[in-house]
């Protein structure tokens, strides 16, 4: 049996699970009920289940093939966001202030569908398929924490995962090689000036003015320190300083992020930012420090894995479903897996204005065309089967 023959059969099954998870969102590292639900459903299929009982969230399911061989992991992230849902459909979030606004409800449903298909095709599986239901993707640290659980990551030879994507029309899938999602880092800037009277600025060092100058000067990092052929985003997302109308504040703090694709350029980016931050402050008689924290590396698809994924999409869904899509600037913690094991991260089209699926990820009206998810399940399942067959 081929997984393409199971797409119709599991369409409602996958859709129903997506809606169930949508209605019951849990935040990062609190996916306790979600984990229990997933474990129960996988056990009902006869899948070997290992729950991370220490943390109570996250689990690995293992499907053993009819023949022995290598092991491949299919991954779904399982956390929701602290967003108040504004959708009105009957499976909207039951929990105030929490919502599956990124689409991880769809990822769980896709992987459950793939599990159903794989258990129906065990005779074709030459090795083991690990179903990795990973917590806390939104923190950026979910993957590195989960990789340590039960040594599962040491036992696998390849990985495959994906993200439902609102900019891609429903039904299309993109699996190109190379960088697909950006590296994401957090920057914090602390400015130290000298507090004073609002009427006597000459006796103070105004941290608000210094912070403002730093924000403006940072705009030249992208435009003047980075090649026009490279991609860097630098965003300052918050500024905090002062509390009174007639006091010049002596301190300011700013938070922001940078996004980029080329890890070899990272030191150059950070040094450019640090130079502008420190020297702009000095020009005003203040001091400033930059605190730089890496969140996730770039998500880079292995060439051989992408080539196989393209064949699998064409073979399972037809040539017209294989789409080309430009890489995107958000980060994804699947990058941590791809740093250590070969694999591919797919974009799964879910855009369909007819069902309201045209609001961006993390928007309070985000939703997806979930009628196409079982086709994605078939691609996940078939990728696992083919990879094991071709990599003995
Ligand atoms: Ni996401």
PDB file of C-alpha atoms in Angstrom, residues 53-238:
ATOM      1  CA  UNK A  53       7.443  11.894  32.634  1.00  0.00           C
ATOM      2  CA  UNK A  54      10.004  14.123  34.337  1.00  0.00           C
ATOM      3  CA  UNK A  55       8.633  17.220  32.643  1.00  0.00           C
ATOM      4  CA  UNK A  56       5.171  15.813  31.933  1.00  0.00           C
ATOM      5  CA  UNK A  57       5.235  17.199  28.419  1.00  0.00           C
ATOM      6  CA  UNK A  58       6.562  15.845  25.114  1.00  0.00           C
ATOM      7  CA  UNK A  59       6.750  12.273  23.906  1.00  0.00           C
ATOM      8  CA  UNK A  60       8.348   9.923  21.430  1.00  0.00           C
ATOM      9  CA  UNK A  61       6.344   7.248  19.612  1.00  0.00           C
ATOM     10  CA  UNK A  62       8.231   4.484  17.835  1.00  0.00           C
ATOM     11  CA  UNK A  63       6.891   2.456  14.911  1.00  0.00           C
ATOM     12  CA  UNK A  64       9.019  -0.607  14.206  1.00  0.00           C
ATOM     13  CA  UNK A  65       9.027  -1.689  10.586  1.00  0.00           C
ATOM     14  CA  UNK A  66       8.661  -5.242   9.328  1.00  0.00           C
ATOM     15  CA  UNK A  67      12.390  -5.252   8.496  1.00  0.00           C
ATOM     16  CA  UNK A  68      15.242  -3.812  10.524  1.00  0.00           C
ATOM     17  CA  UNK A  69      17.253  -0.831   9.344  1.00  0.00           C
ATOM     18  CA  UNK A  70      18.084   2.734  10.307  1.00  0.00           C
ATOM     19  CA  UNK A  71      15.859   5.173  12.188  1.00  0.00           C
ATOM     20  CA  UNK A  72      14.254   8.420  11.075  1.00  0.00           C
ATOM     21  CA  UNK A  73      12.324  10.958  13.167  1.00  0.00           C
ATOM     22  CA  UNK A  74       9.227  12.847  12.053  1.00  0.00           C
ATOM     23  CA  UNK A  75       8.695  15.866  14.268  1.00  0.00           C
ATOM     24  CA  UNK A  76       5.691  17.962  15.304  1.00  0.00           C
ATOM     25  CA  UNK A  77       5.753  20.832  17.802  1.00  0.00           C
ATOM     26  CA  UNK A  78       2.831  20.953  20.214  1.00  0.00           C
ATOM     27  CA  UNK A  79       2.664  24.354  21.984  1.00  0.00           C
ATOM     28  CA  UNK A  80       0.204  27.241  21.632  1.00  0.00           C
ATOM     29  CA  UNK A  81       0.627  31.009  22.152  1.00  0.00           C
ATOM     30  CA  UNK A  82      -0.584  33.535  24.753  1.00  0.00           C
ATOM     31  CA  UNK A  83      -3.006  35.098  22.235  1.00  0.00           C
ATOM     32  CA  UNK A  84      -6.711  35.828  22.801  1.00  0.00           C
ATOM     33  CA  UNK A  85      -8.536  34.184  19.887  1.00  0.00           C
ATOM     34  CA  UNK A  86     -10.923  36.333  17.827  1.00  0.00           C
ATOM     35  CA  UNK A  87     -12.241  33.537  15.593  1.00  0.00           C
ATOM     36  CA  UNK A  88     -15.852  32.528  16.146  1.00  0.00           C
ATOM     37  CA  UNK A  89     -16.010  28.991  14.706  1.00  0.00           C
ATOM     38  CA  UNK A  90     -17.254  26.225  16.995  1.00  0.00           C
ATOM     39  CA  UNK A  91     -13.798  24.759  17.634  1.00  0.00           C
ATOM     40  CA  UNK A  92     -12.275  28.096  18.683  1.00  0.00           C
ATOM     41  CA  UNK A  93     -10.057  28.052  21.781  1.00  0.00           C
ATOM     42  CA  UNK A  94     -11.794  27.033  24.992  1.00  0.00           C
ATOM     43  CA  UNK A  95      -9.108  28.717  27.053  1.00  0.00           C
ATOM     44  CA  UNK A  96      -9.041  32.464  27.662  1.00  0.00           C
ATOM     45  CA  UNK A  97      -5.838  34.096  26.464  1.00  0.00           C
ATOM     46  CA  UNK A  98      -4.413  30.976  24.833  1.00  0.00           C
ATOM     47  CA  UNK A  99      -4.604  30.013  21.178  1.00  0.00           C
ATOM     48  CA  UNK A 100      -2.992  27.752  18.591  1.00  0.00           C
ATOM     49  CA  UNK A 101      -2.179  30.836  16.524  1.00  0.00           C
ATOM     50  CA  UNK A 102       0.918  29.422  14.831  1.00  0.00           C
ATOM     51  CA  UNK A 103      -0.557  26.182  13.500  1.00  0.00           C
ATOM     52  CA  UNK A 104       1.080  23.628  15.796  1.00  0.00           C
ATOM     53  CA  UNK A 105      -2.402  22.080  16.228  1.00  0.00           C
ATOM     54  CA  UNK A 106      -2.117  21.210  12.524  1.00  0.00           C
ATOM     55  CA  UNK A 107       1.370  19.751  13.017  1.00  0.00           C
ATOM     56  CA  UNK A 108       0.137  17.338  15.712  1.00  0.00           C
ATOM     57  CA  UNK A 109      -2.803  16.287  13.547  1.00  0.00           C
ATOM     58  CA  UNK A 110      -0.549  15.729  10.517  1.00  0.00           C
ATOM     59  CA  UNK A 111       1.777  13.524  12.562  1.00  0.00           C
ATOM     60  CA  UNK A 112      -1.087  11.496  14.053  1.00  0.00           C
ATOM     61  CA  UNK A 113      -2.343  10.965  10.489  1.00  0.00           C
ATOM     62  CA  UNK A 114       1.156   9.879   9.424  1.00  0.00           C
ATOM     63  CA  UNK A 115       1.244   7.454  12.377  1.00  0.00           C
ATOM     64  CA  UNK A 116      -2.051   5.899  11.227  1.00  0.00           C
ATOM     65  CA  UNK A 117      -0.719   5.519   7.686  1.00  0.00           C
ATOM     66  CA  UNK A 118       2.636   4.100   8.815  1.00  0.00           C
ATOM     67  CA  UNK A 119       1.011   1.513  11.095  1.00  0.00           C
ATOM     68  CA  UNK A 120      -1.064   0.432   8.085  1.00  0.00           C
ATOM     69  CA  UNK A 121       2.083   0.073   5.941  1.00  0.00           C
ATOM     70  CA  UNK A 122       4.501  -1.601   8.390  1.00  0.00           C
ATOM     71  CA  UNK A 123       5.385  -4.192   5.755  1.00  0.00           C
ATOM     72  CA  UNK A 124       7.039  -1.412   3.705  1.00  0.00           C
ATOM     73  CA  UNK A 125       9.044   0.075   6.603  1.00  0.00           C
ATOM     74  CA  UNK A 126      12.705  -1.035   6.672  1.00  0.00           C
ATOM     75  CA  UNK A 127      13.762   0.348  10.039  1.00  0.00           C
ATOM     76  CA  UNK A 128      12.199   2.454  12.786  1.00  0.00           C
ATOM     77  CA  UNK A 129      10.148   5.632  12.557  1.00  0.00           C
ATOM     78  CA  UNK A 130      10.300   7.918  15.595  1.00  0.00           C
ATOM     79  CA  UNK A 131       7.341  10.254  16.042  1.00  0.00           C
ATOM     80  CA  UNK A 132       8.716  13.236  17.952  1.00  0.00           C
ATOM     81  CA  UNK A 133       6.060  15.408  19.610  1.00  0.00           C
ATOM     82  CA  UNK A 134       8.168  18.294  20.861  1.00  0.00           C
ATOM     83  CA  UNK A 135       7.142  20.885  23.475  1.00  0.00           C
ATOM     84  CA  UNK A 136       7.938  24.591  23.645  1.00  0.00           C
ATOM     85  CA  UNK A 137       8.940  25.425  20.060  1.00  0.00           C
ATOM     86  CA  UNK A 138       7.900  29.034  20.627  1.00  0.00           C
ATOM     87  CA  UNK A 139      10.639  29.520  23.254  1.00  0.00           C
ATOM     88  CA  UNK A 140      13.378  28.536  20.786  1.00  0.00           C
ATOM     89  CA  UNK A 141      14.753  26.194  23.461  1.00  0.00           C
ATOM     90  CA  UNK A 142      12.190  23.410  23.076  1.00  0.00           C
ATOM     91  CA  UNK A 143      14.261  21.330  20.668  1.00  0.00           C
ATOM     92  CA  UNK A 144      17.606  21.418  22.557  1.00  0.00           C
ATOM     93  CA  UNK A 145      15.827  20.439  25.795  1.00  0.00           C
ATOM     94  CA  UNK A 146      13.791  17.696  24.111  1.00  0.00           C
ATOM     95  CA  UNK A 147      16.841  16.259  22.311  1.00  0.00           C
ATOM     96  CA  UNK A 148      18.246  15.234  25.715  1.00  0.00           C
ATOM     97  CA  UNK A 149      15.134  13.232  26.652  1.00  0.00           C
ATOM     98  CA  UNK A 150      15.677   9.466  26.743  1.00  0.00           C
ATOM     99  CA  UNK A 151      18.622   9.643  24.286  1.00  0.00           C
ATOM    100  CA  UNK A 152      16.136   9.347  21.413  1.00  0.00           C
ATOM    101  CA  UNK A 153      18.002  11.841  19.271  1.00  0.00           C
ATOM    102  CA  UNK A 154      21.206   9.768  19.460  1.00  0.00           C
ATOM    103  CA  UNK A 155      19.338   6.780  18.039  1.00  0.00           C
ATOM    104  CA  UNK A 156      18.041   8.401  14.854  1.00  0.00           C
ATOM    105  CA  UNK A 157      19.865   8.906  11.542  1.00  0.00           C
ATOM    106  CA  UNK A 158      17.710  11.554   9.869  1.00  0.00           C
ATOM    107  CA  UNK A 159      14.882  14.007  10.584  1.00  0.00           C
ATOM    108  CA  UNK A 160      11.895  15.393   8.739  1.00  0.00           C
ATOM    109  CA  UNK A 161       9.459  18.096   9.819  1.00  0.00           C
ATOM    110  CA  UNK A 162       7.427  20.967   8.521  1.00  0.00           C
ATOM    111  CA  UNK A 163       5.375  24.049   9.215  1.00  0.00           C
ATOM    112  CA  UNK A 164       1.931  24.845   7.882  1.00  0.00           C
ATOM    113  CA  UNK A 165       2.373  28.147   6.043  1.00  0.00           C
ATOM    114  CA  UNK A 166      -0.249  30.832   5.445  1.00  0.00           C
ATOM    115  CA  UNK A 167       1.507  32.510   2.490  1.00  0.00           C
ATOM    116  CA  UNK A 168       1.382  29.269   0.509  1.00  0.00           C
ATOM    117  CA  UNK A 169      -1.953  28.278  -1.107  1.00  0.00           C
ATOM    118  CA  UNK A 170      -3.599  25.232   0.498  1.00  0.00           C
ATOM    119  CA  UNK A 171      -2.418  21.945  -0.943  1.00  0.00           C
ATOM    120  CA  UNK A 172       1.025  23.097  -2.104  1.00  0.00           C
ATOM    121  CA  UNK A 173       4.223  21.903  -0.443  1.00  0.00           C
ATOM    122  CA  UNK A 174       7.720  23.423  -0.618  1.00  0.00           C
ATOM    123  CA  UNK A 175      10.845  21.431   0.278  1.00  0.00           C
ATOM    124  CA  UNK A 176      13.764  23.313  -1.341  1.00  0.00           C
ATOM    125  CA  UNK A 177      17.358  22.777  -0.246  1.00  0.00           C
ATOM    126  CA  UNK A 178      19.439  25.413   1.540  1.00  0.00           C
ATOM    127  CA  UNK A 179      18.442  28.039   4.132  1.00  0.00           C
ATOM    128  CA  UNK A 180      14.655  28.087   4.663  1.00  0.00           C
ATOM    129  CA  UNK A 181      14.146  29.949   7.930  1.00  0.00           C
ATOM    130  CA  UNK A 182      16.421  32.499   9.565  1.00  0.00           C
ATOM    131  CA  UNK A 183      18.655  32.438  12.601  1.00  0.00           C
ATOM    132  CA  UNK A 184      17.080  34.378  15.433  1.00  0.00           C
ATOM    133  CA  UNK A 185      18.957  36.175  18.209  1.00  0.00           C
ATOM    134  CA  UNK A 186      17.867  38.486  20.992  1.00  0.00           C
ATOM    135  CA  UNK A 187      19.614  41.768  21.709  1.00  0.00           C
ATOM    136  CA  UNK A 188      19.366  43.831  24.875  1.00  0.00           C
ATOM    137  CA  UNK A 189      20.919  47.295  25.104  1.00  0.00           C
ATOM    138  CA  UNK A 190      21.489  49.013  28.461  1.00  0.00           C
ATOM    139  CA  UNK A 191      22.229  52.754  28.428  1.00  0.00           C
ATOM    140  CA  UNK A 192      23.726  54.534  31.448  1.00  0.00           C
ATOM    141  CA  UNK A 193      23.578  58.334  31.588  1.00  0.00           C
ATOM    142  CA  UNK A 194      22.972  60.693  34.503  1.00  0.00           C
ATOM    143  CA  UNK A 195      19.598  61.549  35.992  1.00  0.00           C
ATOM    144  CA  UNK A 196      18.702  65.196  36.377  1.00  0.00           C
ATOM    145  CA  UNK A 197      16.094  67.964  36.457  1.00  0.00           C
ATOM    146  CA  UNK A 198      13.941  68.301  33.356  1.00  0.00           C
ATOM    147  CA  UNK A 199      14.720  72.022  33.282  1.00  0.00           C
ATOM    148  CA  UNK A 200      18.487  71.618  33.545  1.00  0.00           C
ATOM    149  CA  UNK A 201      19.571  69.114  30.881  1.00  0.00           C
ATOM    150  CA  UNK A 202      23.141  70.507  30.821  1.00  0.00           C
ATOM    151  CA  UNK A 203      23.683  68.972  34.263  1.00  0.00           C
ATOM    152  CA  UNK A 204      22.376  65.549  33.212  1.00  0.00           C
ATOM    153  CA  UNK A 205      23.173  62.915  30.585  1.00  0.00           C
ATOM    154  CA  UNK A 206      19.798  62.181  28.995  1.00  0.00           C
ATOM    155  CA  UNK A 207      19.374  58.435  28.517  1.00  0.00           C
ATOM    156  CA  UNK A 208      16.278  58.990  26.337  1.00  0.00           C
ATOM    157  CA  UNK A 209      18.254  61.069  23.843  1.00  0.00           C
ATOM    158  CA  UNK A 210      21.111  58.545  23.848  1.00  0.00           C
ATOM    159  CA  UNK A 211      18.724  55.607  23.325  1.00  0.00           C
ATOM    160  CA  UNK A 212      16.991  57.461  20.478  1.00  0.00           C
ATOM    161  CA  UNK A 213      20.322  58.154  18.793  1.00  0.00           C
ATOM    162  CA  UNK A 214      21.306  54.497  19.130  1.00  0.00           C
ATOM    163  CA  UNK A 215      18.048  53.362  17.493  1.00  0.00           C
ATOM    164  CA  UNK A 216      18.575  55.723  14.576  1.00  0.00           C
ATOM    165  CA  UNK A 217      22.279  54.885  14.139  1.00  0.00           C
ATOM    166  CA  UNK A 218      21.510  51.151  14.219  1.00  0.00           C
ATOM    167  CA  UNK A 219      19.568  51.646  10.979  1.00  0.00           C
ATOM    168  CA  UNK A 220      22.923  52.023   9.218  1.00  0.00           C
ATOM    169  CA  UNK A 221      24.082  48.530  10.248  1.00  0.00           C
ATOM    170  CA  UNK A 222      21.880  46.861   7.631  1.00  0.00           C
ATOM    171  CA  UNK A 223      22.239  49.607   5.021  1.00  0.00           C
ATOM    172  CA  UNK A 224      25.994  50.263   5.408  1.00  0.00           C
ATOM    173  CA  UNK A 225      27.674  47.251   7.065  1.00  0.00           C
ATOM    174  CA  UNK A 226      25.981  44.353   5.270  1.00  0.00           C
ATOM    175  CA  UNK A 227      26.359  43.328   1.639  1.00  0.00           C
ATOM    176  CA  UNK A 228      23.281  44.083  -0.439  1.00  0.00           C
ATOM    177  CA  UNK A 229      23.372  40.395  -1.429  1.00  0.00           C
ATOM    178  CA  UNK A 230      23.015  39.183   2.168  1.00  0.00           C
ATOM    179  CA  UNK A 231      19.898  39.339   4.343  1.00  0.00           C
ATOM    180  CA  UNK A 232      19.814  40.842   7.824  1.00  0.00           C
ATOM    181  CA  UNK A 233      16.839  42.163   9.774  1.00  0.00           C
ATOM    182  CA  UNK A 234      17.478  44.312  12.844  1.00  0.00           C
ATOM    183  CA  UNK A 235      14.421  45.307  14.884  1.00  0.00           C
ATOM    184  CA  UNK A 236      14.202  47.163  18.176  1.00  0.00           C
ATOM    185  CA  UNK A 237      10.924  46.022  19.698  1.00  0.00           C
ATOM    186  CA  UNK A 238      10.864  47.914  22.989  1.00  0.00           C
TER     187      UNK A 238
END
